[in-house]
CSV table of C-alpha atoms (C1' of nucleotides) in Angstrom, one decimal:
chain,number,residue,atom,x,y,z
A,1,MET,CA,253.7,11.9,111.8
A,2,ASP,CA,254.4,15.3,112.6
A,3,SER,CA,254.5,16.1,116.2
A,4,SER,CA,252.9,19.6,115.5
A,5,ARG,CA,249.4,18.1,114.3
A,6,ARG,CA,249.0,15.2,117.1
A,7,GLY,CA,246.2,15.5,119.1
A,8,HIS,CA,243.0,14.1,119.1
A,9,PRO,CA,241.5,12.4,116.2
A,10,ASN,CA,240.7,14.8,113.3
A,11,ALA,CA,242.3,17.7,115.8
A,12,LYS,CA,244.2,21.0,114.4
A,13,PRO,CA,247.8,21.3,115.3
A,14,VAL,CA,248.6,21.7,118.5
A,15,PRO,CA,250.5,25.1,119.3
A,16,LYS,CA,253.9,25.0,120.5
A,17,ALA,CA,253.4,26.9,123.7
A,18,VAL,CA,250.5,24.5,124.7
A,19,VAL,CA,253.3,21.6,125.4
A,20,GLY,CA,254.9,23.3,128.0
A,21,ARG,CA,252.1,24.5,129.6
A,22,VAL,CA,250.6,20.8,129.9
A,23,SER,CA,254.0,20.1,131.8
A,24,LEU,CA,252.9,22.8,134.3
A,25,TYR,CA,249.5,21.2,134.6
A,26,LEU,CA,251.0,17.7,135.4
A,27,ARG,CA,253.2,19.0,138.1
A,28,GLN,CA,250.6,21.1,139.7
A,29,LEU,CA,248.1,17.7,139.4
A,30,GLU,CA,250.8,15.7,141.0
A,31,SER,CA,251.2,18.2,143.6
A,32,LEU,CA,247.4,18.3,144.6
A,33,GLN,CA,247.6,14.6,144.2
A,34,ARG,CA,250.3,14.3,147.0
A,35,GLN,CA,247.6,16.6,149.1
A,36,GLY,CA,245.2,13.6,149.1
A,37,LEU,CA,242.7,15.5,146.5
A,38,SER,CA,240.7,13.7,144.2
A,39,LYS,CA,238.9,16.5,142.2
A,40,THR,CA,240.3,19.7,140.8
A,41,SER,CA,239.1,22.4,138.4
A,42,SER,CA,240.9,24.6,135.4
A,43,ASP,CA,241.3,27.7,137.8
A,44,GLN,CA,243.2,25.4,140.5
A,45,LEU,CA,245.4,24.3,137.6
A,46,GLY,CA,246.4,27.2,136.1
A,47,GLU,CA,246.7,29.4,139.5
A,48,PRO,CA,250.1,28.7,140.7
A,49,PHE,CA,251.5,29.8,137.4
A,50,GLY,CA,249.4,32.6,136.9
A,51,ILE,CA,247.6,31.2,133.7
A,52,LYS,CA,243.6,31.7,133.5
A,53,ASN,CA,241.2,29.0,133.5
A,54,ALA,CA,240.1,29.6,130.1
A,55,GLN,CA,243.7,28.8,128.7
A,56,VAL,CA,243.7,25.7,130.7
A,57,ARG,CA,240.7,24.2,129.3
A,58,LYS,CA,241.4,25.3,125.8
A,59,ASP,CA,245.0,23.7,126.1
A,60,LEU,CA,243.2,20.5,127.3
A,61,ALA,CA,240.9,20.8,124.3
A,62,CYS,CA,243.7,20.3,122.2
A,63,PHE,CA,243.9,16.2,123.5
A,64,GLY,CA,240.2,15.5,124.3
A,65,GLN,CA,237.7,15.9,126.6
A,66,PHE,CA,239.0,15.1,130.0
A,67,GLY,CA,236.3,17.4,132.5
A,68,ARG,CA,232.8,17.2,133.4
A,69,PRO,CA,230.8,20.4,133.3
A,70,GLY,CA,229.9,21.4,137.1
A,71,ILE,CA,232.3,19.0,138.3
A,72,GLY,CA,235.7,19.7,137.0
A,73,TYR,CA,238.5,17.3,136.4
A,74,ASP,CA,239.3,14.0,138.4
A,75,ILE,CA,243.1,14.4,139.1
A,76,ASN,CA,244.3,10.7,139.1
A,77,ASP,CA,242.4,9.8,135.9
A,78,LEU,CA,244.2,13.1,134.4
A,79,ILE,CA,247.4,12.5,135.6
A,80,VAL,CA,247.3,9.2,133.6
A,81,VAL,CA,246.1,10.8,130.7
A,82,LEU,CA,248.6,13.9,130.5
A,83,ARG,CA,251.4,11.7,131.2
A,84,ARG,CA,250.6,9.5,128.2
A,85,ILE,CA,250.3,12.7,125.9
A,86,LEU,CA,253.7,13.8,126.9
A,87,GLY,CA,255.3,10.3,126.9
A,88,VAL,CA,256.7,10.4,130.3
A,89,ASP,CA,254.3,7.1,131.0
A,90,LYS,CA,257.7,5.1,130.4
A,91,ASP,CA,261.2,5.3,130.9
A,92,TRP,CA,263.4,7.2,128.6
A,93,PRO,CA,266.9,6.4,128.0
A,94,LEU,CA,269.6,9.4,127.9
A,95,ILE,CA,273.1,9.7,126.8
A,96,LEU,CA,275.4,12.5,128.1
A,97,VAL,CA,278.2,13.8,126.3
A,98,GLY,CA,280.9,15.8,128.0
A,99,LEU,CA,281.7,15.2,131.3
A,100,GLY,CA,282.4,18.6,132.9
A,101,ASN,CA,281.1,20.4,136.1
A,102,LEU,CA,278.0,20.5,134.5
A,103,GLY,CA,277.8,16.8,133.2
A,104,ARG,CA,278.7,15.7,136.5
A,105,ALA,CA,276.0,17.8,138.2
A,106,LEU,CA,273.4,16.9,135.5
A,107,LEU,CA,274.1,13.2,136.3
A,108,ARG,CA,273.1,13.6,140.0
A,109,TYR,CA,270.1,15.9,139.2
A,110,ARG,CA,267.1,14.4,140.8
A,111,GLY,CA,264.5,15.9,138.8
A,112,PHE,CA,265.3,13.8,135.7
A,113,GLN,CA,264.8,10.5,137.4
A,114,SER,CA,261.8,11.4,139.1
A,115,ARG,CA,260.6,11.9,135.5
A,116,ARG,CA,261.7,8.2,134.3
A,117,PHE,CA,264.8,9.8,132.3
A,118,HIS,CA,267.9,8.2,133.0
A,119,VAL,CA,271.3,8.3,131.9
A,120,VAL,CA,272.5,5.0,130.6
A,121,ALA,CA,275.7,6.1,128.6
A,122,ILE,CA,278.4,8.8,129.3
A,123,PHE,CA,280.8,9.6,126.5
A,124,ASP,CA,283.9,12.0,126.9
A,125,VAL,CA,287.2,13.0,124.8
A,126,ASP,CA,289.4,13.0,127.7
A,127,PRO,CA,291.2,9.7,127.8
A,128,LYS,CA,291.4,10.3,131.5
A,129,LYS,CA,287.8,10.1,131.9
A,130,VAL,CA,287.3,7.3,129.7
A,131,GLY,CA,286.9,4.0,131.9
A,132,GLN,CA,285.8,5.5,135.1
A,133,THR,CA,282.6,4.9,136.5
A,134,TYR,CA,279.8,7.4,137.8
A,135,HIS,CA,276.9,6.8,139.4
A,136,GLY,CA,276.7,3.4,138.0
A,137,VAL,CA,277.7,4.2,134.2
A,138,THR,CA,281.0,3.6,132.8
A,139,VAL,CA,282.4,6.6,130.5
A,140,GLU,CA,283.1,5.6,127.1
A,141,PRO,CA,285.0,7.5,124.2
A,142,LEU,CA,283.0,9.4,121.5
A,143,GLU,CA,283.7,6.5,119.1
A,144,ALA,CA,281.4,4.2,121.1
A,145,LEU,CA,278.5,6.6,120.5
A,146,ARG,CA,276.8,4.9,117.5
A,147,LYS,CA,276.9,1.4,118.8
A,148,SER,CA,275.6,2.4,122.3
A,149,VAL,CA,272.7,4.4,120.7
A,150,ALA,CA,271.6,1.5,119.2
A,151,ALA,CA,272.1,-0.9,121.7
A,152,HIS,CA,270.1,1.5,124.1
A,153,LYS,CA,267.7,2.5,121.4
A,154,THR,CA,268.1,6.1,122.8
A,155,SER,CA,266.7,9.2,121.3
A,156,LEU,CA,267.5,11.7,123.7
A,157,ALA,CA,270.9,13.4,124.5
A,158,LEU,CA,272.3,15.8,127.2
A,159,LEU,CA,274.8,17.7,125.3
A,160,CYS,CA,277.6,19.7,127.7
A,161,VAL,CA,280.7,19.8,125.8
A,162,PRO,CA,282.6,23.4,125.5
A,163,ALA,CA,281.0,25.4,122.5
A,164,GLU,CA,284.0,24.8,119.9
A,165,SER,CA,283.1,21.1,120.0
A,166,ALA,CA,279.2,21.4,120.6
A,167,GLN,CA,278.4,21.4,116.5
A,168,ARG,CA,280.6,18.4,115.8
A,169,VAL,CA,279.6,16.5,118.6
A,170,ALA,CA,275.8,17.2,117.7
A,171,GLU,CA,276.4,15.8,114.1
A,172,GLN,CA,277.9,13.0,115.6
A,173,MET,CA,274.8,12.4,117.9
A,174,ILE,CA,272.4,12.9,115.2
A,175,ALA,CA,274.5,10.2,112.9
A,176,ALA,CA,274.3,7.7,115.5
A,177,GLY,CA,270.2,8.2,115.9
A,178,ILE,CA,269.5,10.8,118.4
A,179,ARG,CA,266.4,12.9,117.8
A,180,GLY,CA,266.2,15.3,120.7
A,181,ILE,CA,269.3,17.3,122.0
A,182,LEU,CA,268.9,19.4,125.2
A,183,ASN,CA,272.1,21.7,124.5
A,184,PHE,CA,273.6,23.1,127.1
A,185,ALA,CA,276.7,24.7,125.1
A,186,PRO,CA,276.1,28.5,124.2
A,187,VAL,CA,276.1,28.2,120.5
A,188,PRO,CA,273.2,27.7,118.1
A,189,LEU,CA,273.3,24.2,116.5
A,190,ALA,CA,272.2,23.5,112.8
A,191,THR,CA,270.3,20.5,112.8
A,192,PRO,CA,267.8,18.6,110.6
A,193,PRO,CA,264.4,19.1,110.6
A,194,HIS,CA,263.7,16.0,112.0
A,195,VAL,CA,265.9,16.4,115.1
A,196,SER,CA,264.7,18.7,117.9
A,197,VAL,CA,267.0,20.7,119.9
A,198,THR,CA,266.4,22.6,123.0
A,199,ALA,CA,269.1,25.4,124.3
A,200,VAL,CA,269.4,25.6,127.9
A,201,ASP,CA,271.4,29.0,127.6
A,202,LEU,CA,271.8,30.1,131.5
A,203,SER,CA,273.7,33.4,130.6
A,204,ILE,CA,270.9,34.5,128.2
A,205,GLN,CA,268.4,33.9,131.1
A,206,LEU,CA,270.5,36.0,133.2
A,207,GLU,CA,270.7,38.9,130.9
A,208,ASN,CA,267.0,39.1,130.4
A,209,LEU,CA,266.6,39.2,134.4
A,210,ALA,CA,269.6,41.9,134.0
A,211,TYR,CA,267.3,43.8,131.4
A,212,LYS,CA,264.4,43.5,133.6
A,213,VAL,CA,265.7,44.4,137.0
A,214,GLN,CA,268.0,47.3,135.3
A,215,GLY,CA,264.3,49.1,134.3
A,216,SER,CA,262.9,48.5,137.3
A,217,VAL,CA,265.6,49.0,140.0
A,218,ASP,CA,266.8,52.8,139.0
A,219,GLY,CA,264.8,53.5,136.0
A,220,VAL,CA,268.0,54.0,133.5
A,221,SER,CA,266.9,53.4,130.1
A,222,TRP,CA,269.1,52.6,127.5
A,223,ALA,CA,269.7,56.1,126.5
A,224,GLY,CA,270.3,57.0,129.9
B,1,MET,CA,260.0,52.8,135.4
B,2,ASP,CA,258.3,49.8,133.9
B,3,SER,CA,260.5,47.9,132.4
B,4,SER,CA,258.1,46.7,129.8
B,5,ARG,CA,257.5,50.4,128.5
B,6,ARG,CA,261.4,51.0,128.0
B,7,GLY,CA,262.7,51.6,124.6
B,8,HIS,CA,263.5,54.7,122.7
B,9,PRO,CA,261.9,57.9,123.8
B,10,ASN,CA,258.1,57.8,123.1
B,11,ALA,CA,258.4,54.3,121.9
B,12,LYS,CA,255.7,51.6,122.5
B,13,PRO,CA,256.3,48.8,125.0
B,14,VAL,CA,258.8,46.1,124.4
B,15,PRO,CA,257.1,42.9,123.6
B,16,LYS,CA,258.4,40.2,126.0
B,17,ALA,CA,260.0,38.0,123.3
B,18,VAL,CA,261.9,40.4,122.0
B,19,VAL,CA,264.6,40.8,124.5
B,20,GLY,CA,265.3,37.4,124.3
B,21,ARG,CA,265.9,37.7,120.8
B,22,VAL,CA,268.3,40.6,121.3
B,23,SER,CA,270.3,38.6,123.3
B,24,LEU,CA,271.0,36.4,120.3
B,25,TYR,CA,271.9,39.1,118.2
B,26,LEU,CA,274.3,40.1,120.3
B,27,ARG,CA,275.9,36.6,120.5
B,28,GLN,CA,275.7,36.6,116.7
B,29,LEU,CA,277.6,40.0,116.4
B,30,GLU,CA,280.3,38.8,119.1
B,31,SER,CA,280.7,35.9,116.8
B,32,LEU,CA,281.2,37.8,113.7
B,33,GLN,CA,283.5,40.3,115.4
B,34,ARG,CA,285.5,37.5,116.4
B,35,GLN,CA,285.6,36.3,112.5
B,36,GLY,CA,286.9,40.1,112.2
B,37,LEU,CA,284.1,41.4,110.3
B,38,SER,CA,283.0,45.0,110.7
B,39,LYS,CA,279.7,45.1,108.9
B,40,THR,CA,276.5,43.1,109.0
B,41,SER,CA,273.0,42.9,107.8
B,42,SER,CA,269.2,41.9,109.4
B,43,ASP,CA,269.6,38.7,107.2
B,44,GLN,CA,273.1,37.5,108.8
B,45,LEU,CA,272.2,38.3,112.1
B,46,GLY,CA,269.3,36.3,112.4
B,47,GLU,CA,270.4,33.1,110.4
B,48,PRO,CA,271.8,30.8,113.0
B,49,PHE,CA,268.7,31.3,114.8
B,50,GLY,CA,266.3,30.8,111.9
B,51,ILE,CA,265.2,34.3,112.7
B,52,LYS,CA,263.8,36.3,109.5
B,53,ASN,CA,265.6,39.5,108.6
B,54,ALA,CA,262.2,41.4,109.1
B,55,GLN,CA,262.0,40.1,112.6
B,56,VAL,CA,265.4,41.0,113.3
B,57,ARG,CA,265.1,44.7,111.9
B,58,LYS,CA,261.5,45.0,113.9
B,59,ASP,CA,263.2,44.0,117.2
B,60,LEU,CA,265.9,46.6,116.8
B,61,ALA,CA,263.7,49.3,116.2
B,62,CYS,CA,262.2,49.1,119.7
B,63,PHE,CA,265.0,50.4,120.6
B,64,GLY,CA,266.2,52.9,118.0
B,65,GLN,CA,267.6,53.0,114.2
B,66,PHE,CA,271.0,51.6,114.5
B,67,GLY,CA,271.3,50.6,110.6
B,68,ARG,CA,272.2,52.4,107.5
B,69,PRO,CA,270.1,51.5,104.4
B,70,GLY,CA,271.6,49.8,101.7
B,71,ILE,CA,274.8,49.4,104.0
B,72,GLY,CA,273.8,47.4,107.1
B,73,TYR,CA,274.9,47.7,110.7
B,74,ASP,CA,278.3,48.5,112.2
B,75,ILE,CA,279.2,45.1,114.2
B,76,ASN,CA,281.3,47.1,116.7
B,77,ASP,CA,278.9,49.9,117.3
B,78,LEU,CA,275.8,47.7,117.2
B,79,ILE,CA,277.5,45.7,120.1
B,80,VAL,CA,278.0,48.7,122.2
B,81,VAL,CA,274.5,49.4,121.8
B,82,LEU,CA,273.0,46.2,122.7
B,83,ARG,CA,275.2,45.5,125.5
B,84,ARG,CA,273.8,49.1,126.9
B,85,ILE,CA,270.3,48.0,126.2
B,86,LEU,CA,270.8,44.7,127.8
B,87,GLY,CA,272.5,45.9,130.8
B,88,VAL,CA,275.4,43.9,130.1
B,89,ASP,CA,277.8,46.8,129.9
B,90,LYS,CA,278.4,46.4,133.8
B,91,ASP,CA,279.3,44.1,136.3
B,92,TRP,CA,276.4,42.2,137.9
B,93,PRO,CA,277.0,40.9,141.6
B,94,LEU,CA,275.0,37.4,142.0
B,95,ILE,CA,274.3,35.8,144.9
B,96,LEU,CA,274.1,31.8,144.8
B,97,VAL,CA,272.0,30.4,147.6
B,98,GLY,CA,272.3,26.2,148.0
B,99,LEU,CA,275.2,25.0,147.4
B,100,GLY,CA,274.7,21.5,145.9
B,101,ASN,CA,275.7,19.5,142.9
B,102,LEU,CA,274.0,22.3,140.8
B,103,GLY,CA,275.3,25.1,142.8
B,104,ARG,CA,278.8,24.0,142.5
B,105,ALA,CA,278.3,23.4,138.9
B,106,LEU,CA,277.2,27.0,138.4
B,107,LEU,CA,279.7,28.3,140.4
B,108,ARG,CA,282.5,26.9,137.7
B,109,TYR,CA,280.1,27.9,134.7
B,110,ARG,CA,282.3,29.9,132.4
B,111,GLY,CA,278.9,31.4,130.5
B,112,PHE,CA,278.6,34.1,133.8
B,113,GLN,CA,281.8,35.5,134.0
B,114,SER,CA,282.1,35.8,130.2
B,115,ARG,CA,278.9,38.1,130.3
B,116,ARG,CA,280.2,39.9,133.7
B,117,PHE,CA,277.9,37.9,136.1
B,118,HIS,CA,280.1,37.3,139.3
B,119,VAL,CA,278.7,35.4,142.1
B,120,VAL,CA,280.2,37.7,145.1
B,121,ALA,CA,278.5,35.6,148.0
B,122,ILE,CA,277.3,31.9,148.6
B,123,PHE,CA,274.7,30.9,151.4
B,124,ASP,CA,273.9,27.6,152.5
B,125,VAL,CA,271.9,26.1,155.8
B,126,ASP,CA,274.3,23.4,156.0
B,127,PRO,CA,277.0,24.1,158.8
B,128,LYS,CA,279.2,21.8,157.4
B,129,LYS,CA,279.5,24.1,154.3
B,130,VAL,CA,279.3,27.3,156.2
B,131,GLY,CA,283.2,28.6,156.4
B,132,GLN,CA,284.2,27.1,153.6
B,133,THR,CA,285.7,28.7,150.8
B,134,TYR,CA,284.7,27.8,146.9
B,135,HIS,CA,286.1,29.8,144.2
B,136,GLY,CA,287.6,32.3,146.3
B,137,VAL,CA,284.2,32.9,148.1
B,138,THR,CA,283.4,31.7,151.5
B,139,VAL,CA,280.3,30.2,152.2
B,140,GLU,CA,277.7,32.3,154.9
B,141,PRO,CA,274.5,31.3,156.8
B,142,LEU,CA,271.6,32.4,155.4
B,143,GLU,CA,270.9,34.6,158.2
B,144,ALA,CA,273.6,36.7,156.8
B,145,LEU,CA,271.8,37.3,153.6
B,146,ARG,CA,270.3,40.6,154.3
B,147,LYS,CA,273.5,42.4,155.4
B,148,SER,CA,275.2,40.6,152.3
B,149,VAL,CA,272.9,41.8,149.7
B,150,ALA,CA,272.8,45.3,151.2
B,151,ALA,CA,276.7,45.5,151.3
B,152,HIS,CA,277.2,44.2,147.7
B,153,LYS,CA,274.2,45.9,146.5
B,154,THR,CA,273.4,42.5,144.6
B,155,SER,CA,269.9,42.5,142.4
B,156,LEU,CA,270.4,39.1,141.4
B,157,ALA,CA,270.3,35.8,142.9
B,158,LEU,CA,270.8,32.0,141.5
B,159,LEU,CA,268.5,29.9,143.6
B,160,CYS,CA,269.5,26.1,143.8
B,161,VAL,CA,267.8,25.2,147.1
B,162,PRO,CA,265.5,21.8,147.3
B,163,ALA,CA,261.7,22.1,146.0
B,164,GLU,CA,260.7,22.4,149.7
B,165,SER,CA,262.3,25.1,150.8
B,166,ALA,CA,262.7,27.3,147.6
B,167,GLN,CA,259.6,29.6,148.4
B,168,ARG,CA,261.0,30.3,151.8
B,169,VAL,CA,264.8,31.2,150.7
B,170,ALA,CA,262.9,33.1,147.9
B,171,GLU,CA,261.1,35.1,150.3
B,172,GLN,CA,264.1,35.8,152.3
B,173,MET,CA,265.9,36.7,148.9
B,174,ILE,CA,263.5,39.3,148.4
B,175,ALA,CA,263.3,40.9,152.0
B,176,ALA,CA,266.8,41.3,151.6
B,177,GLY,CA,266.1,43.3,148.4
B,178,ILE,CA,266.8,40.9,145.4
B,179,ARG,CA,264.9,42.0,142.5
B,180,GLY,CA,265.8,38.9,139.9
B,181,ILE,CA,265.9,35.5,140.7
B,182,LEU,CA,266.8,32.6,138.6
B,183,ASN,CA,265.2,29.6,139.8
B,184,PHE,CA,266.7,26.0,139.4
B,185,ALA,CA,264.1,24.6,141.8
B,186,PRO,CA,261.1,22.8,140.1
B,187,VAL,CA,258.4,24.7,142.1
B,188,PRO,CA,256.3,27.6,140.5
B,189,LEU,CA,257.6,30.5,142.9
B,190,ALA,CA,254.9,33.4,144.2
B,191,THR,CA,256.5,36.9,144.6
B,192,PRO,CA,256.0,40.2,144.1
B,193,PRO,CA,255.4,42.1,140.8
B,194,HIS,CA,258.7,43.8,141.3
B,195,VAL,CA,260.6,40.9,141.4
B,196,SER,CA,261.4,39.0,138.2
B,197,VAL,CA,261.9,35.3,138.0
B,198,THR,CA,262.9,33.1,135.5
B,199,ALA,CA,262.3,29.3,135.8
B,200,VAL,CA,265.1,26.9,134.9
B,201,ASP,CA,263.2,23.7,135.1
B,202,LEU,CA,265.3,20.9,133.2
B,203,SER,CA,262.8,17.8,133.4
B,204,ILE,CA,260.1,20.3,131.8
B,205,GLN,CA,262.2,21.1,128.8
B,206,LEU,CA,263.3,17.3,128.8
B,207,GLU,CA,259.6,16.6,128.9
B,208,ASN,CA,259.0,18.7,125.6
B,209,LEU,CA,261.8,17.0,123.8
B,210,ALA,CA,260.0,13.7,124.7
B,211,TYR,CA,256.9,15.0,123.3
B,212,LYS,CA,258.5,16.0,120.0
B,213,VAL,CA,260.4,12.9,119.9
B,214,GLN,CA,257.6,10.7,120.5
B,215,GLY,CA,255.8,12.0,117.5
B,216,SER,CA,258.6,11.9,115.3
B,217,VAL,CA,259.8,8.4,116.3
B,218,ASP,CA,257.4,6.1,115.9
B,219,GLY,CA,254.2,7.8,115.3
B,220,VAL,CA,252.4,7.1,118.4
B,221,SER,CA,249.9,9.4,119.4
B,222,TRP,CA,248.6,10.2,122.9
B,223,ALA,CA,245.3,7.9,122.3
B,224,GLY,CA,247.4,5.0,120.6
C,1,DT,C1',273.5,53.6,87.9
C,2,DA,C1',271.9,49.2,89.8
C,3,DG,C1',272.1,46.5,93.6
C,4,DA,C1',271.4,46.0,98.3
C,5,DT,C1',269.4,47.3,102.7
C,6,DT,C1',267.1,49.7,106.1
C,7,DG,C1',262.9,51.5,108.9
C,8,DT,C1',257.9,51.3,108.6
C,9,DT,C1',253.5,50.2,107.3
C,10,DA,C1',250.0,47.3,106.1
C,11,DA,C1',248.3,42.5,106.1
C,12,DT,C1',248.9,37.8,108.0
C,13,DC,C1',248.6,35.1,111.5
C,14,DG,C1',248.5,32.7,115.8
C,15,DA,C1',247.7,33.4,120.7
C,16,DT,C1',244.8,34.5,124.7
C,17,DT,C1',240.5,36.3,126.7
C,18,DA,C1',235.7,36.6,127.6
C,19,DA,C1',231.2,35.0,127.2
C,20,DC,C1',227.8,31.5,127.5
C,21,DA,C1',224.6,27.6,126.3
C,22,DA,C1',225.4,22.9,128.5
C,23,DT,C1',225.9,20.1,132.0
C,24,DC,C1',226.0,18.4,136.5
D,1,DT,C1',216.7,24.1,142.6
D,2,DA,C1',220.9,27.0,142.7
D,3,DG,C1',225.7,27.1,142.1
D,4,DA,C1',229.7,25.5,140.1
D,5,DT,C1',232.2,24.3,135.8
D,6,DT,C1',233.1,22.3,131.6
D,7,DG,C1',233.8,22.4,126.3
D,8,DT,C1',233.5,25.9,122.7
D,9,DT,C1',232.7,30.0,119.8
D,10,DA,C1',233.4,34.8,119.3
D,11,DA,C1',236.1,38.9,120.2
D,12,DT,C1',240.7,40.6,121.6
D,13,DC,C1',245.0,41.3,121.2
D,14,DG,C1',250.0,40.7,120.0
D,15,DA,C1',253.4,39.0,117.2
D,16,DT,C1',255.6,37.8,112.7
D,17,DT,C1',255.6,38.3,107.8
D,18,DA,C1',255.3,40.9,103.5
D,19,DA,C1',255.9,44.5,100.7
D,20,DC,C1',258.1,48.9,99.5
D,21,DA,C1',259.7,53.7,99.5
D,22,DA,C1',263.8,55.6,101.0
D,23,DT,C1',268.7,55.9,101.0
D,24,DC,C1',273.4,54.6,100.1
DNA sequence: TAGATTGTTAATCGATTAACAATC
DNA sequence: TAGATTGTTAATCGATTAACAATC
């Protein structure tokens, strides 16, 4: 099934941007739940992110009807529903390839564990790292990728190798059965259509900030 | 000057998505330059990212006319122009607040240096970290933020503190004169309009991958 | 010249916002 | 009841793509 066509029965394709926002609504719902609240509104759900109430309702409508007119949404119920929609109502094993500075930082990153993402295997080309244990996981050589992915039924991977080897390692991941890659290497990956890639490119994000700040700080235009 | 209205003289506002793509074109240009090429086309510029030639030309048209019909673009010239547009033709001092795992990894991140972003000051609340030196920069207490930002004329900041203190620290940054924040804390920041924030939320990005993979791997729908 | 490729206009497409009857 | 808030339709807005005359 094509993920872009998922939704409630007979639904139109889900626009790309919707899923990202649904993640945000889930965050807000969990925050409201921690505050001890039980009901909320489309206004309150979008507010911290500057998203209008109509947008919130339209996004949720991609997946079904979850609110009651005049009342709003039940926080606990909607959390359960959205977790299932996003697929985070179950554990997701991850592999991490490339144990540099960033790889080690990701290994300790709290945000993953709290969302039921768990690094179950680590791979590196460096023979000095292979065999060592980090956070309870022993580093393996890249040759072990295929067997490990099959054994753990892993679908998702964190790619933290240098730019030069990223494409090659991605191909090995895909051959091993990986279907989604969070790519930290600053190069575009060529991948087949059944594999999803999200690029985390910090220098591009800083560049975008610099552009905005450049404009607002001193009024210098590119031609200036 | 409102950054959304920047561009060549008398130009329309630059659409948000354009700047991100221009960063990608610059990457590709630099890659082609390293390969020893001197000319390129709108087709070649967008190809690694799956961006169509018409889109590339339209994006560049926001800033001026840089190509020649029948010929294409001069790689060296266009690199100079795009760097100036993006503001990466000069050094950008950065401050880093919060020296946890992620903060330390960012400090060593190559991608920043290669784009002329330099961490010039580090701040942390932990008295044990204050006074220590990492990568040639001595950690200061948060109280020193204001003076440091003024001294270095810093506009950009990396926010790597825990979620609980992110908003408070962001406010201190803004009071000190910071205009752009790369936010690694998994909470939305409330900031005034003259301050730009880019959220780097890895668990949301993984969630989005999980959603896509969930659909393509086993056809399970949210209702299944 | 013929082929390639630009910049730009017009057409298409998709996403956001506003409005409102229906409901609690 | 009156006020609040939903789901949904229609209107608006913006972004992408196609097409093409102009140029080298």
